[in-house]
């Protein structure tokens, strides 16, 4: 799928498929409909202990349609794009709509909100890499990890993933849009050992273009450093202490924040941030914003899952919650307007502070640096938070020893209020960009 | 009644005009390279789901997943490609891609023949999607909603979902065997929010089986799930902060068996042990649990969510004793890892779909009952936690550390269950935790049939279970120090 001309032909084929789907839905009696079609191809390759382990060639096609008969809706999807399966899919969606209840809030997004201009967000940089070169790159990555330290004794391997594809969305307002995207990643996971104890850790790099990835050796070395640094980890006793969430785990706190202000959680009254719009959620210095139009961004899109124009906006400013994350349905349920967030938040970032990780450790003085969390102990209704953690115990701003088999617990509402500082050591690899977070106090359960 | 292979041929091969000789052709092409083993996995899956929310039938969805995956194995190397077109040219193309893992070698020919069709059927080859009319399905959702709301005026929000899946799979491999399975699966889940003053809490319930929808209606099971969800939410409305620290924990029977799944199950999967990356690697024959602890992975329980007539490599599932009276006895294996470790598959080779590679996975994992009355176990504890319901868990198989999160728990004080406490995450060390089991109850129960296990991005239905257990020391992640 590396050829641009082929991609353009593919795009028009899929656009045709979307309009055929919408026509079929109308033919079967639907009063409105929306459809999405995607096609993606890629390579996933893993090298372990210096030798190829798996080579997977992926090729995924999919199509989904939602039909409306007045205010009743039905949905169906298929991985089989044969004309027969497509017809069956539309038929299944229409049949379902006979049994769902008419819902005042159901329906397409309003026609006037449809995106008109689709700017080129520079999201398509296919990687023309053959398997031999990919194997070589993975070997370099894993070798760099295994050669870093004699305590790296085993490996789960280095993996390269490259995918390129197209997604087209259209609806019966006449909107149809889509564009090709690519995404590549290189990751490495290795095991360190000392006496009988083993520790595993990993590192990865990802981007829209191969040129934006970290060097293979650097990925391997970071994985190895992280795995070695965990050796000798021990449980600490139960106590309360300040917690520093390293940037790559701090992203999960922002995910909890966006989870609590998404429309479905709000209209279901299952959010700990219910009725918090224009209220203080974070301290004054916190500024959180979304930029869906970021060139090459991993979350970038010019229109949302309903064809609505996306735009940059503040979610929190001076610590005050400025916007929910809504699609049309949840907006109608709440008596509000869609924020162009059907399908979620795109390229979220929190403004960095002045301190790097070292500066934050000094500021914390004594406490826990959390570098990994485990489990799903987040209650989005109450904000109650209790998760497994590992990291490092810190005294006088210096790392003392690695820690494991402990939990950290609190309540997200209070945790947000107790944010003391955000670092400038930004994690930028995913849809969420943040520095490390220093929190005043949480409960650590241990021995 | 037609056998599984005939059904699968009718669904997967005949519409595409494919015959056994075409499968031979694809496998021959793979074997022209120096390959140890190869297989083709055909799948036609249909999933239908319905959601009730705010008292109305809000959503319904139907999904078709269909295709074939071709895998070629050479030593520890695997080549894999798949196609959503069940046509000979697409299969040959995928085969060509998969076999590139190995070098061209001598020409071999194979001829596939039917494997013995499983005689003991764990479930009927039915299509559960058709086992109720649409009207009956939405009526069932409404009854469950009404049952939940009827329990207590504090119930403010009820979401009910109903899912049915029908999977037809057929596997042909270079050993010359052909095997097939037709797998029904139904599930109903209820989630409620209860409100009292300005406090809101959630509760959930649910269950399912490899059966028709009638399973949910029989014995009023679906209504029972609604009552379970409400009870949990109301208990949580009264819950105080959970304690923090290491203490005695009594785990209830049934779903708390997720402990076994996380603490030892994943660590005993063959791939991790072949590679030496599991905290259990090289510990076969050693003591990893207290005397009296026997843990099995059993894919042969009739109708259970984690059960399969055959795994996704065509091997019949079995009842594997993983830990016997505290001693580590077996790993769970698929073909490739069994071959590389010099053993036989235990029928644990599973995959999410034709577009995923198989690997060793659990089926129904549980501990056999012991001798203690559950009440006797609770009475034995001066001060501790009694946890009866859990959400998900996670494990780091290399360090052995695992977590699982309680969604309903109580304090035990002076041998009595006293006050409910908020959910908290429990954390422990896999190879160690079962050595601290001091009492095993006589009340083995399996879960209700809602478990989903994730590994390397692949999700699969599984089952867990256990009798009531007393664990002398486990770290409880509350906030109350």
Short mmCIF file of C-alpha atoms in Angstrom, two decimals, chain A residues 14 17 21 36-40 59-64 77-81 166-168, chain B residues 64 84:
data_model
loop_
_atom_site.label_atom_id
_atom_site.label_comp_id
_atom_site.label_asym_id
_atom_site.label_seq_id
_atom_site.Cartn_x
_atom_site.Cartn_y
_atom_site.Cartn_z
CA UNK A 14 -14.06 2.73 -0.46
CA UNK A 17 -18.68 1.39 -1.03
CA UNK A 21 -24.14 1.20 1.72
CA UNK A 36 -17.68 3.61 7.94
CA UNK A 37 -15.31 1.46 5.93
CA UNK A 38 -11.70 0.75 6.72
CA UNK A 39 -8.89 -1.14 5.10
CA UNK A 40 -5.51 -1.61 6.70
CA UNK A 59 -4.69 -7.27 6.26
CA UNK A 60 -7.84 -6.06 7.91
CA UNK A 61 -11.00 -4.86 6.23
CA UNK A 62 -14.13 -3.81 7.97
CA UNK A 63 -17.39 -2.06 7.39
CA UNK A 64 -20.02 -0.82 9.77
CA UNK A 77 -20.65 -4.63 10.90
CA UNK A 78 -18.65 -7.16 8.91
CA UNK A 79 -15.10 -8.13 8.06
CA UNK A 80 -16.38 -9.81 4.91
CA UNK A 81 -16.80 -7.17 2.18
CA UNK A 166 -7.67 4.11 5.07
CA UNK A 167 -10.84 4.94 6.91
CA UNK A 168 -13.82 6.48 5.13
CA UNK B 64 -19.97 -10.84 10.89
CA UNK B 84 -11.11 -12.41 4.77
#
